[in-house]
Coordinates of C-alpha atoms in Angstrom, one line a residue:
Chain A
M78 CA 24.1 -51.4 54.3
T79 CA 26.2 -54.3 52.6
T80 CA 25.4 -56.9 54.1
F81 CA 27.7 -60.2 54.3
K82 CA 26.2 -62.1 50.8
E83 CA 27.0 -59.4 49.0
F84 CA 29.8 -59.0 50.8
Q85 CA 31.0 -62.7 49.7
A86 CA 29.5 -62.6 46.1
H87 CA 31.6 -59.1 45.5
W88 CA 34.5 -60.9 47.2
T89 CA 35.0 -64.6 46.7
P90 CA 35.9 -64.2 42.7
T91 CA 38.1 -61.8 43.5
I92 CA 40.2 -63.5 45.6
N93 CA 39.8 -66.9 43.7
Q94 CA 41.3 -65.2 40.9
Y95 CA 44.1 -63.6 42.5
L96 CA 45.0 -66.8 44.3
E97 CA 45.7 -68.5 40.8
E98 CA 46.7 -65.3 38.8
K99 CA 49.6 -64.9 41.6
L100 CA 50.5 -68.8 42.5
S101 CA 50.9 -69.0 39.1
Q102 CA 53.7 -65.3 38.4
E103 CA 55.6 -66.4 41.3
V104 CA 56.5 -70.4 41.6
E105 CA 59.0 -71.2 39.1
D106 CA 59.8 -74.3 38.8
E107 CA 56.1 -75.7 36.7
T108 CA 54.9 -79.1 38.3
F109 CA 56.1 -78.2 41.6
R110 CA 53.2 -75.2 40.8
Q111 CA 50.9 -77.7 39.2
I112 CA 51.1 -78.9 42.6
M113 CA 50.5 -76.3 45.0
L114 CA 48.0 -75.1 42.7
Y115 CA 45.4 -78.1 43.2
S116 CA 44.9 -78.0 46.5
V117 CA 44.3 -74.1 46.5
V118 CA 42.4 -73.3 43.8
A119 CA 40.3 -76.9 45.0
G120 CA 37.4 -74.9 46.4
G121 CA 36.4 -74.2 49.1
K122 CA 34.9 -70.8 51.0
R123 CA 37.3 -68.6 51.7
L124 CA 36.7 -67.8 55.2
R125 CA 39.6 -66.4 56.6
P126 CA 40.5 -64.8 53.3
L127 CA 36.5 -62.9 53.6
L128 CA 36.9 -62.4 57.8
F129 CA 40.5 -60.2 57.2
L130 CA 38.7 -58.4 54.1
A131 CA 35.2 -58.0 55.7
T132 CA 37.1 -56.2 59.0
A133 CA 39.4 -54.4 57.7
S134 CA 36.1 -52.4 55.8
V135 CA 34.8 -52.3 58.8
A136 CA 37.5 -50.1 60.2
G137 CA 36.7 -48.0 57.2
M138 CA 39.6 -48.9 55.0
E139 CA 39.7 -49.2 51.4
I140 CA 40.2 -52.6 50.3
G141 CA 43.7 -52.6 47.4
E142 CA 46.4 -54.7 46.3
N143 CA 47.8 -55.1 49.5
E144 CA 45.1 -56.2 51.2
L145 CA 44.3 -58.8 48.6
K146 CA 47.6 -59.8 49.3
I147 CA 47.9 -59.6 52.5
A148 CA 44.1 -62.1 52.6
C149 CA 45.5 -64.1 50.0
G150 CA 48.2 -64.9 51.9
I151 CA 46.1 -66.5 55.1
E152 CA 44.8 -68.5 52.8
L153 CA 48.3 -70.1 51.7
I154 CA 48.6 -71.2 55.3
H155 CA 45.2 -71.6 55.8
T156 CA 46.1 -74.9 52.6
Y157 CA 49.4 -76.1 53.9
S158 CA 47.1 -77.2 57.2
L159 CA 45.0 -78.9 55.4
I160 CA 47.8 -80.4 52.6
H161 CA 49.4 -81.9 55.7
D162 CA 46.3 -82.5 57.9
D163 CA 45.5 -85.1 55.7
L164 CA 49.1 -87.0 55.5
P165 CA 48.8 -90.8 55.8
A166 CA 51.0 -89.8 59.8
M167 CA 48.4 -87.9 61.0
D168 CA 44.2 -87.8 59.3
N169 CA 45.3 -90.7 56.6
D170 CA 42.4 -88.2 54.3
D171 CA 41.7 -89.5 50.6
Y172 CA 39.8 -86.4 49.7
R173 CA 39.0 -83.7 49.9
R174 CA 36.7 -80.6 48.8
G175 CA 35.7 -83.7 47.5
R176 CA 39.1 -84.5 44.9
L177 CA 42.0 -86.4 46.1
T178 CA 44.1 -85.6 48.9
S179 CA 48.1 -83.6 48.0
H180 CA 49.5 -87.1 48.9
K181 CA 47.1 -88.5 47.1
K182 CA 47.1 -87.2 43.3
W183 CA 50.9 -86.6 43.5
G184 CA 52.6 -88.7 46.0
E185 CA 53.2 -87.7 49.8
A186 CA 57.3 -86.2 50.0
E187 CA 55.0 -83.6 47.4
A188 CA 52.1 -83.1 49.1
I189 CA 55.1 -82.3 52.4
L190 CA 56.6 -80.6 50.7
A191 CA 53.5 -78.5 48.9
G192 CA 53.0 -77.7 52.1
D193 CA 56.3 -76.8 53.0
A194 CA 55.8 -73.9 50.5
L195 CA 52.6 -72.4 50.9
L196 CA 53.3 -71.3 54.7
P197 CA 56.6 -69.1 53.5
L198 CA 54.4 -68.1 50.6
G199 CA 52.0 -66.7 52.6
I200 CA 53.7 -64.8 55.2
Q201 CA 55.7 -63.9 53.1
W202 CA 52.6 -62.0 51.2
I203 CA 51.5 -61.3 54.1
A204 CA 54.3 -59.3 54.8
Q205 CA 54.9 -58.0 51.7
G206 CA 51.1 -56.6 51.5
S207 CA 51.2 -54.6 54.7
Q208 CA 55.0 -54.3 55.0
D209 CA 54.4 -54.5 58.7
W210 CA 56.1 -56.6 61.5
R211 CA 53.8 -57.0 63.8
L212 CA 50.9 -58.7 61.5
V213 CA 54.1 -61.3 60.5
E214 CA 54.0 -62.4 64.5
I215 CA 50.5 -62.1 64.5
I216 CA 50.5 -65.0 62.2
T217 CA 53.5 -66.7 62.7
K218 CA 52.8 -66.9 67.0
A219 CA 48.8 -68.8 65.0
V220 CA 50.1 -70.7 63.3
G221 CA 53.5 -71.6 65.4
P222 CA 54.0 -74.9 68.6
N223 CA 51.4 -72.8 71.0
G224 CA 49.1 -72.2 67.4
M225 CA 47.6 -74.4 64.9
V226 CA 50.4 -76.6 64.5
G227 CA 50.3 -76.7 68.7
G228 CA 46.5 -78.1 68.0
Q229 CA 47.3 -80.5 65.1
Y230 CA 50.5 -82.1 67.9
L231 CA 47.1 -82.4 70.6
D232 CA 45.0 -84.0 68.3
I233 CA 47.4 -86.7 67.8
D234 CA 48.7 -86.9 71.3
S235 CA 45.1 -87.7 72.4
T236 CA 43.4 -89.5 69.6
N237 CA 42.1 -92.7 70.3
N238 CA 43.4 -91.8 74.8
D239 CA 40.4 -92.6 76.7
A240 CA 42.0 -89.6 79.1
V241 CA 41.7 -87.1 76.8
A242 CA 38.5 -88.5 75.8
Q243 CA 36.1 -86.5 78.9
N244 CA 38.5 -83.8 79.3
E245 CA 37.0 -80.6 78.0
A246 CA 39.4 -78.2 78.4
L247 CA 41.5 -79.9 77.2
I248 CA 39.7 -81.0 74.2
D249 CA 38.0 -77.2 74.5
K250 CA 42.1 -75.8 73.9
M251 CA 42.7 -78.4 71.1
E252 CA 40.2 -77.5 68.5
W253 CA 41.0 -73.5 69.7
L254 CA 44.1 -74.5 68.5
K255 CA 43.1 -75.7 65.2
T256 CA 40.8 -74.3 64.2
G257 CA 40.7 -71.3 66.2
C258 CA 43.5 -68.9 66.0
L259 CA 44.3 -68.4 62.5
I260 CA 41.0 -66.9 62.6
E261 CA 41.6 -64.4 65.5
A262 CA 44.7 -63.9 64.2
S263 CA 42.9 -63.1 60.9
V264 CA 40.6 -60.2 62.3
K265 CA 43.8 -58.9 64.3
M266 CA 45.7 -58.7 61.7
A267 CA 42.6 -57.1 59.5
T268 CA 42.5 -54.5 63.1
V269 CA 46.3 -53.5 63.0
H270 CA 47.0 -53.1 59.2
A271 CA 43.8 -50.8 59.8
N272 CA 45.0 -48.9 62.9
M273 CA 41.7 -49.5 64.5
S274 CA 41.6 -48.4 68.2
Q275 CA 41.8 -50.7 70.6
E276 CA 38.6 -50.8 72.1
S277 CA 37.1 -51.6 68.7
S278 CA 39.6 -54.0 68.2
E279 CA 39.3 -55.8 71.7
K280 CA 35.4 -55.9 70.6
L281 CA 35.9 -57.9 66.9
V282 CA 38.9 -59.7 68.5
D283 CA 36.9 -61.1 70.8
F284 CA 33.7 -62.0 68.8
A285 CA 36.8 -63.6 66.6
R286 CA 37.4 -65.6 69.1
A287 CA 33.7 -66.5 69.2
F288 CA 33.4 -67.6 65.9
G289 CA 36.6 -69.5 65.2
R290 CA 35.4 -71.6 68.4
A291 CA 31.3 -72.0 67.2
F292 CA 33.6 -72.8 63.4
Q293 CA 35.1 -76.0 65.1
I294 CA 31.6 -77.0 66.8
Y295 CA 30.4 -76.7 63.3
D296 CA 32.7 -78.4 61.6
D297 CA 31.9 -81.6 64.0
L298 CA 28.2 -81.4 63.5
I299 CA 28.7 -81.0 60.1
D300 CA 30.5 -84.5 60.3
I301 CA 28.1 -86.1 61.2
I302 CA 24.8 -84.8 59.7
E303 CA 25.9 -85.2 56.5
S304 CA 26.6 -87.0 53.9
S305 CA 29.9 -87.4 52.7
Q306 CA 29.4 -86.4 48.9
E307 CA 27.4 -83.3 50.7
A308 CA 30.6 -82.4 52.7
G309 CA 32.7 -83.3 49.9
K310 CA 35.2 -85.7 51.8
A311 CA 34.7 -88.5 54.4
T312 CA 32.9 -88.0 57.0
H313 CA 31.4 -89.9 60.0
K314 CA 35.1 -90.5 60.4
D315 CA 35.4 -88.9 63.7
Q316 CA 33.7 -91.0 65.7
E317 CA 35.7 -94.8 63.4
V318 CA 38.7 -93.5 63.8
G319 CA 38.9 -92.0 67.9
K320 CA 38.8 -89.0 67.7
N321 CA 37.9 -87.1 70.7
N322 CA 35.8 -83.7 70.4
T323 CA 33.8 -81.3 71.5
L324 CA 30.4 -83.2 70.1
T325 CA 31.7 -86.7 71.4
V326 CA 32.0 -84.8 75.1
L327 CA 28.6 -82.6 75.0
G328 CA 26.7 -84.3 72.3
I329 CA 24.3 -83.4 69.7
D330 CA 22.6 -81.5 71.5
K331 CA 24.6 -79.3 73.8
S332 CA 26.8 -78.6 71.0
R333 CA 24.5 -76.9 68.9
Q334 CA 23.3 -74.8 72.5
E335 CA 26.2 -74.3 73.1
L336 CA 26.6 -73.0 69.1
Q337 CA 23.5 -71.2 70.1
G338 CA 25.6 -69.0 72.6
L339 CA 29.4 -68.4 71.0
I340 CA 26.7 -66.8 68.0
D341 CA 24.3 -64.9 70.1
K342 CA 28.2 -63.7 71.6
A343 CA 29.6 -62.8 68.9
K344 CA 26.1 -61.6 67.5
A345 CA 26.2 -58.9 70.5
D346 CA 30.3 -58.3 70.0
L347 CA 29.7 -56.9 66.0
A348 CA 27.0 -55.0 68.0
A349 CA 29.3 -53.3 69.3
V350 CA 31.4 -51.8 66.2
N351 CA 28.5 -51.3 63.5
G352 CA 30.1 -54.5 62.3
E353 CA 26.7 -55.5 60.0
V354 CA 28.6 -57.0 57.7
L355 CA 30.3 -59.2 59.5
L356 CA 27.1 -60.6 60.7
G357 CA 26.4 -62.3 57.9
I358 CA 29.0 -64.4 58.4
L359 CA 26.9 -66.2 60.9
D360 CA 24.4 -67.7 59.0
L361 CA 27.0 -70.4 57.8
Y362 CA 26.2 -72.2 61.3
K363 CA 22.3 -72.7 60.1
K364 CA 23.1 -75.5 58.6
V365 CA 23.6 -77.8 61.9
L366 CA 21.2 -75.5 64.2
Chain B
M133 CA 91.1 -58.2 64.5
T134 CA 89.0 -61.0 65.7
T135 CA 89.4 -64.8 64.1
F136 CA 86.8 -66.8 62.4
K137 CA 88.0 -69.2 65.0
E138 CA 87.8 -67.0 68.0
F139 CA 84.5 -65.6 67.1
Q140 CA 83.0 -69.2 66.1
A141 CA 83.9 -69.8 70.3
H142 CA 82.8 -66.6 71.8
W143 CA 79.1 -67.3 69.8
T144 CA 78.9 -70.8 69.5
P145 CA 78.3 -70.9 73.1
T146 CA 75.3 -67.9 73.9
I147 CA 73.6 -69.7 70.5
N148 CA 73.7 -72.3 72.0
Q149 CA 72.8 -71.7 74.7
Y150 CA 69.8 -68.8 73.8
L151 CA 68.1 -71.9 71.6
E152 CA 67.9 -73.6 74.7
E153 CA 66.9 -71.9 77.0
K154 CA 64.4 -69.7 74.5
L155 CA 62.6 -72.5 72.9
S156 CA 61.8 -74.1 76.5
Q157 CA 60.7 -70.6 76.8
E158 CA 58.4 -70.7 74.5
V159 CA 56.4 -74.0 73.4
E160 CA 53.7 -73.7 75.9
D161 CA 53.8 -78.0 75.8
E162 CA 56.1 -80.7 77.5
T163 CA 55.9 -82.9 75.6
F164 CA 55.7 -80.8 72.0
R165 CA 58.7 -78.9 73.7
Q166 CA 61.0 -82.0 74.4
I167 CA 60.1 -83.0 70.2
M168 CA 62.3 -80.1 68.8
L169 CA 64.7 -79.5 71.2
Y170 CA 65.8 -82.2 71.1
S171 CA 66.9 -81.8 67.1
V172 CA 67.9 -78.3 68.3
V173 CA 69.9 -79.0 70.4
A174 CA 71.3 -81.5 68.8
G175 CA 74.8 -80.4 67.9
G176 CA 75.7 -78.8 64.5
K177 CA 78.0 -76.1 63.6
R178 CA 75.5 -72.8 63.9
L179 CA 77.4 -72.6 60.7
R180 CA 73.6 -69.4 59.2
P181 CA 73.7 -67.9 62.8
L182 CA 77.0 -67.3 63.3
L183 CA 77.4 -66.5 59.1
F184 CA 74.5 -63.4 60.0
L185 CA 76.6 -62.8 63.2
A186 CA 79.2 -62.3 61.6
T187 CA 78.3 -60.4 58.7
A188 CA 76.5 -58.2 61.5
S189 CA 79.9 -57.9 63.1
V190 CA 81.5 -56.7 60.1
A191 CA 79.1 -54.0 59.9
G192 CA 80.7 -52.5 62.3
M193 CA 76.7 -53.4 64.9
E194 CA 77.8 -54.6 68.1
I195 CA 75.5 -57.9 69.2
G196 CA 72.8 -57.5 71.6
E197 CA 69.4 -60.1 72.1
N198 CA 68.2 -58.6 68.7
E199 CA 71.1 -59.9 67.6
L200 CA 71.1 -62.6 68.8
K201 CA 67.2 -63.8 68.5
I202 CA 67.3 -63.3 64.5
A203 CA 70.5 -65.3 64.3
C204 CA 68.6 -68.4 66.4
G205 CA 65.1 -68.2 64.7
I206 CA 67.4 -69.1 61.1
E207 CA 69.0 -72.1 63.1
L208 CA 65.1 -72.6 63.9
I209 CA 64.5 -72.6 60.2
H210 CA 67.2 -74.7 58.8
T211 CA 66.6 -78.0 62.2
Y212 CA 62.8 -77.5 60.6
S213 CA 64.2 -78.0 56.5
L214 CA 66.6 -81.4 58.5
I215 CA 63.8 -83.3 60.0
H216 CA 61.4 -82.8 56.9
D217 CA 64.3 -83.5 55.1
D218 CA 65.1 -87.4 57.4
L219 CA 61.6 -88.2 56.8
P220 CA 60.5 -91.3 55.4
A221 CA 58.8 -90.1 52.1
M222 CA 62.3 -87.9 52.0
D223 CA 65.7 -88.8 51.9
N224 CA 64.4 -92.0 54.9
D225 CA 67.7 -91.1 57.4
D226 CA 67.7 -93.5 60.3
Y227 CA 70.2 -91.2 62.0
R228 CA 71.2 -86.7 62.0
R229 CA 74.3 -86.1 63.7
G230 CA 75.1 -89.2 64.9
R231 CA 71.2 -89.9 67.1
L232 CA 68.0 -91.4 66.0
T233 CA 66.4 -89.2 63.4
S234 CA 63.2 -87.1 64.9
H235 CA 60.8 -89.2 63.1
K236 CA 62.2 -92.7 64.4
K237 CA 62.6 -91.5 67.9
W238 CA 59.4 -89.7 67.6
G239 CA 57.5 -91.3 65.1
E240 CA 56.9 -89.7 61.5
A241 CA 52.9 -87.5 62.4
E242 CA 55.8 -85.9 65.5
A243 CA 58.9 -85.1 63.5
I244 CA 56.1 -83.8 61.0
L245 CA 54.8 -81.8 63.3
A246 CA 58.2 -80.3 64.8
G247 CA 59.2 -78.9 61.9
D248 CA 56.1 -77.1 60.7
A249 CA 56.4 -75.5 64.2
L250 CA 60.5 -74.5 64.1
L251 CA 59.8 -72.4 60.6
P252 CA 56.9 -70.0 61.6
L253 CA 58.3 -69.7 65.0
G254 CA 62.4 -69.4 63.3
I255 CA 60.1 -66.8 62.0
Q256 CA 59.1 -65.0 64.3
W257 CA 61.4 -64.8 66.0
I258 CA 63.4 -63.1 63.4
A259 CA 60.9 -60.4 63.0
Q260 CA 60.8 -60.1 66.2
G261 CA 64.8 -59.1 66.1
S262 CA 64.1 -57.2 64.3
Q263 CA 60.4 -55.4 63.6
D264 CA 61.7 -54.3 60.1
W265 CA 59.1 -56.7 57.3
R266 CA 62.2 -56.5 55.4
L267 CA 64.0 -59.4 56.9
V268 CA 60.8 -61.9 56.2
E269 CA 60.6 -61.2 52.5
I270 CA 64.4 -62.1 52.2
I271 CA 63.9 -65.3 54.5
T272 CA 60.6 -66.6 53.5
K273 CA 62.0 -66.0 50.0
A274 CA 64.8 -68.0 50.7
V275 CA 62.7 -71.4 52.3
G276 CA 59.8 -70.7 49.9
P277 CA 58.9 -72.7 46.4
N278 CA 62.5 -70.6 44.8
G279 CA 64.4 -71.8 47.1
M280 CA 64.9 -74.3 49.7
V281 CA 62.2 -76.2 50.3
G282 CA 62.2 -75.5 45.8
G283 CA 65.3 -77.2 46.2
Q284 CA 63.9 -80.1 47.9
Y285 CA 61.5 -80.6 45.5
L286 CA 64.0 -80.9 42.4
D287 CA 65.9 -83.7 44.5
I288 CA 62.7 -86.2 44.7
D289 CA 62.0 -85.4 41.6
S290 CA 65.7 -85.6 39.7
T291 CA 67.2 -88.7 42.1
N292 CA 67.0 -91.7 40.2
N293 CA 66.5 -89.6 37.1
D294 CA 69.3 -90.1 34.1
A295 CA 67.6 -87.6 32.2
V296 CA 68.9 -85.8 34.7
A297 CA 71.9 -87.5 36.2
Q298 CA 74.2 -85.5 33.3
N299 CA 72.5 -82.2 32.6
E300 CA 74.7 -80.0 34.6
A301 CA 73.1 -77.0 35.2
L302 CA 69.8 -78.9 36.5
I303 CA 72.0 -79.5 39.9
D304 CA 73.3 -76.2 39.9
K305 CA 70.2 -75.6 40.8
M306 CA 69.2 -77.4 43.1
E307 CA 71.8 -78.0 45.6
W308 CA 72.5 -74.5 44.9
L309 CA 68.4 -73.8 46.0
K310 CA 68.3 -76.6 48.8
T311 CA 71.5 -75.1 50.4
G312 CA 73.0 -71.8 49.2
C313 CA 69.7 -69.3 49.1
L314 CA 68.8 -70.0 53.1
I315 CA 73.2 -69.0 53.5
E316 CA 72.9 -66.1 51.3
A317 CA 69.4 -65.2 53.2
S318 CA 71.0 -64.9 56.4
V319 CA 73.5 -62.8 55.3
K320 CA 71.8 -61.0 53.5
M321 CA 69.2 -60.1 55.8
A322 CA 72.8 -58.2 58.3
T323 CA 73.6 -56.4 55.8
V324 CA 69.3 -54.8 56.0
H325 CA 69.9 -55.4 59.0
A326 CA 73.1 -53.7 59.9
N327 CA 72.0 -50.5 56.9
M328 CA 74.8 -51.6 54.6
S329 CA 75.9 -49.8 52.1
Q330 CA 74.7 -50.6 49.2
E331 CA 78.0 -51.7 47.3
S332 CA 79.5 -53.3 50.6
S333 CA 76.3 -55.0 50.7
E334 CA 76.7 -56.6 47.3
K335 CA 80.5 -57.6 47.7
L336 CA 79.3 -60.2 51.6
V337 CA 76.5 -61.6 49.2
D338 CA 78.7 -62.5 46.5
F339 CA 80.5 -63.4 49.2
A340 CA 77.4 -65.7 50.6
R341 CA 76.8 -67.1 46.4
A342 CA 80.8 -68.3 46.4
F343 CA 80.1 -69.7 50.2
G344 CA 77.5 -71.1 49.3
R345 CA 78.0 -72.8 46.9
A346 CA 81.3 -74.4 48.1
F347 CA 79.6 -75.9 51.0
Q348 CA 76.9 -77.9 49.1
I349 CA 79.7 -79.3 47.1
Y350 CA 81.7 -80.2 50.7
D351 CA 78.9 -81.9 52.0
D352 CA 79.0 -84.1 48.8
L353 CA 82.6 -84.3 49.3
I354 CA 82.0 -84.8 52.9
D355 CA 79.6 -87.7 52.0
I356 CA 82.3 -90.0 50.0
I357 CA 85.3 -88.8 52.0
E358 CA 84.5 -89.3 55.5
S359 CA 83.2 -93.1 57.2
S360 CA 79.7 -93.0 58.3
Q361 CA 81.2 -92.0 61.8
E362 CA 82.8 -89.4 61.5
A363 CA 80.2 -87.7 59.4
G364 CA 77.5 -88.5 62.2
K365 CA 75.1 -89.9 59.5
A366 CA 75.2 -92.6 56.9
T367 CA 77.7 -92.1 54.0
H368 CA 78.6 -93.3 51.5
K369 CA 74.9 -92.7 50.9
D370 CA 74.1 -90.3 47.4
Q371 CA 75.6 -93.0 45.4
E372 CA 73.5 -95.8 46.7
V373 CA 70.3 -94.3 46.4
G374 CA 71.2 -92.6 43.1
K375 CA 71.5 -89.0 44.1
N376 CA 72.8 -87.0 41.7
N377 CA 75.1 -84.0 42.8
T378 CA 78.0 -82.2 41.3
L379 CA 80.2 -85.2 42.7
T380 CA 78.2 -87.2 40.6
V381 CA 78.6 -85.0 37.3
L382 CA 82.2 -83.7 37.8
G383 CA 84.0 -85.7 39.8
I384 CA 85.9 -85.6 43.0
D385 CA 89.7 -84.0 41.1
K386 CA 87.2 -81.5 39.6
S387 CA 84.5 -80.6 42.5
R388 CA 87.7 -80.2 44.6
Q389 CA 89.8 -77.8 41.7
E390 CA 85.4 -76.0 41.7
L391 CA 85.4 -76.1 45.6
Q392 CA 89.2 -74.2 45.5
G393 CA 87.9 -71.9 42.2
L394 CA 85.1 -70.0 45.0
I395 CA 87.4 -70.1 48.3
D396 CA 89.7 -67.5 45.7
K397 CA 86.6 -66.2 44.6
A398 CA 84.9 -66.0 48.3
K399 CA 88.4 -65.0 50.1
A400 CA 88.3 -61.6 46.5
D401 CA 85.3 -60.5 47.8
L402 CA 86.2 -60.5 52.1
A403 CA 89.8 -59.0 51.1
A404 CA 87.1 -55.2 49.4
V405 CA 85.1 -56.0 52.3
N406 CA 87.5 -55.4 56.1
G407 CA 86.0 -59.0 55.9
E408 CA 88.3 -60.3 57.9
V409 CA 87.0 -62.1 60.5
L410 CA 84.6 -63.9 57.8
L411 CA 88.0 -65.5 55.7
G412 CA 88.3 -68.6 58.7
I413 CA 84.7 -69.2 57.5
L414 CA 86.8 -70.9 54.4
D415 CA 88.6 -73.0 56.7
L416 CA 85.7 -76.0 57.2
Y417 CA 86.9 -76.7 53.9
K418 CA 89.7 -77.5 54.3
K419 CA 89.2 -81.5 56.0
V420 CA 87.6 -82.3 51.9
L421 CA 90.5 -80.1 49.9

């Protein structure tokens, strides 16, 4: 039995290499390529591509070039979302993963365009790797107006808005859309691509929902628990800029309880589908518990 | 035989209605829906959806709900590109189609996000209308780093750059990517969707290339020939802000000659495929000849 740690140790370098090589090959303009690469190869845990690949492997699929292409397409889309979230008009962040954000390094127009290019390129890789329009439907729904971008809209709309500060349902929704949707889509695409039975698919998508919700709580906790140096970006920032999140509603202790509950739920889902390889991905959250 | 004028008169209201109704149904958040609708229903000639539908009809297809969905998906993507092009960090335009641009009306973050939502939603409609990943490949290539967004990057990179001002090849490339790629893709998707023979497809894609190249020259000529009121946006602006385009290289007379040559080429391509319905789309250019 492979653990997630082993799976991750095996596939992370392959994902990183594929991203760098393929992006270098595919973007014709030299400077624009550099700008896109700057954000894509900036590190990061590659969680979403690993989730896609691990789910495909739970479904018994061999991982080949096509699966890698889909997985890395998801990472391009995730990177686009980070670049745009950091923009002056959005969160106005100067650092990300320990380096200057794209707009600080290259300029604002360049950062907007790098994001605008990574999104369709990521969808293209998913379409080419799967040759299946259903995966395109899943990913575009997940990042569209009722998904990730809709969550970001709720976020800017609700920041510094006291009426929202205590509206737990709205905050739950916003956090789910911003982060959970893309995580869920990564797992859902794998179940469709692998032709899994409906029953197993449902369990895995349930796992993805719990994992995704947990991820946002983790991200909020990191913001106040870690120092800026450890996190590689500005921390303690949400409170300063009046951001509302689960943490500002529940406080630290209750957030940790909710996180633990979600982890237990996720474990139960995995047990039902022999998803052992995915279990270890939940260890990520130990840092804040 | 239907003329393009008749085709346009029949389908433009249907396209407009579909865009408004479908977008209203599909975007859950009320304010975000308004922001997206504001730019989508702002008018415009609906050239790209009409091109898609007219090409499908040249191929003998009945136009139904699926074809409308693909056509309108293209228009959503076109609208996203206009919203982002107008942003302060890009062309910094205050007016578009006679009304305030999205960021002037709603704010910069809102405009970025409206664009970020229209792009994947447009791709989603194309995927759902066609149920064919090959159309997704065509559209994502056309709007990605080696397509439309790449052209926009070359544009910001070359503005006020004297080394570029007389580099006709670079300017040709930039204009092709910015405008031509999406026009070509609209026709190419129709030929694939309609399962046209390779020979007819090639002629129609050749027509699209000539039409697309002509469109950019037309757009540059409009900028200096029409008054701001007629055009519904700021004109005489390219020269003021140091933009380089075919016009700044060739001058008005030679630009008109090149435009006429492209129209003749486009007509010859259409004659070879009984593409009479598309002929009239070239009348658009009479205004500047």
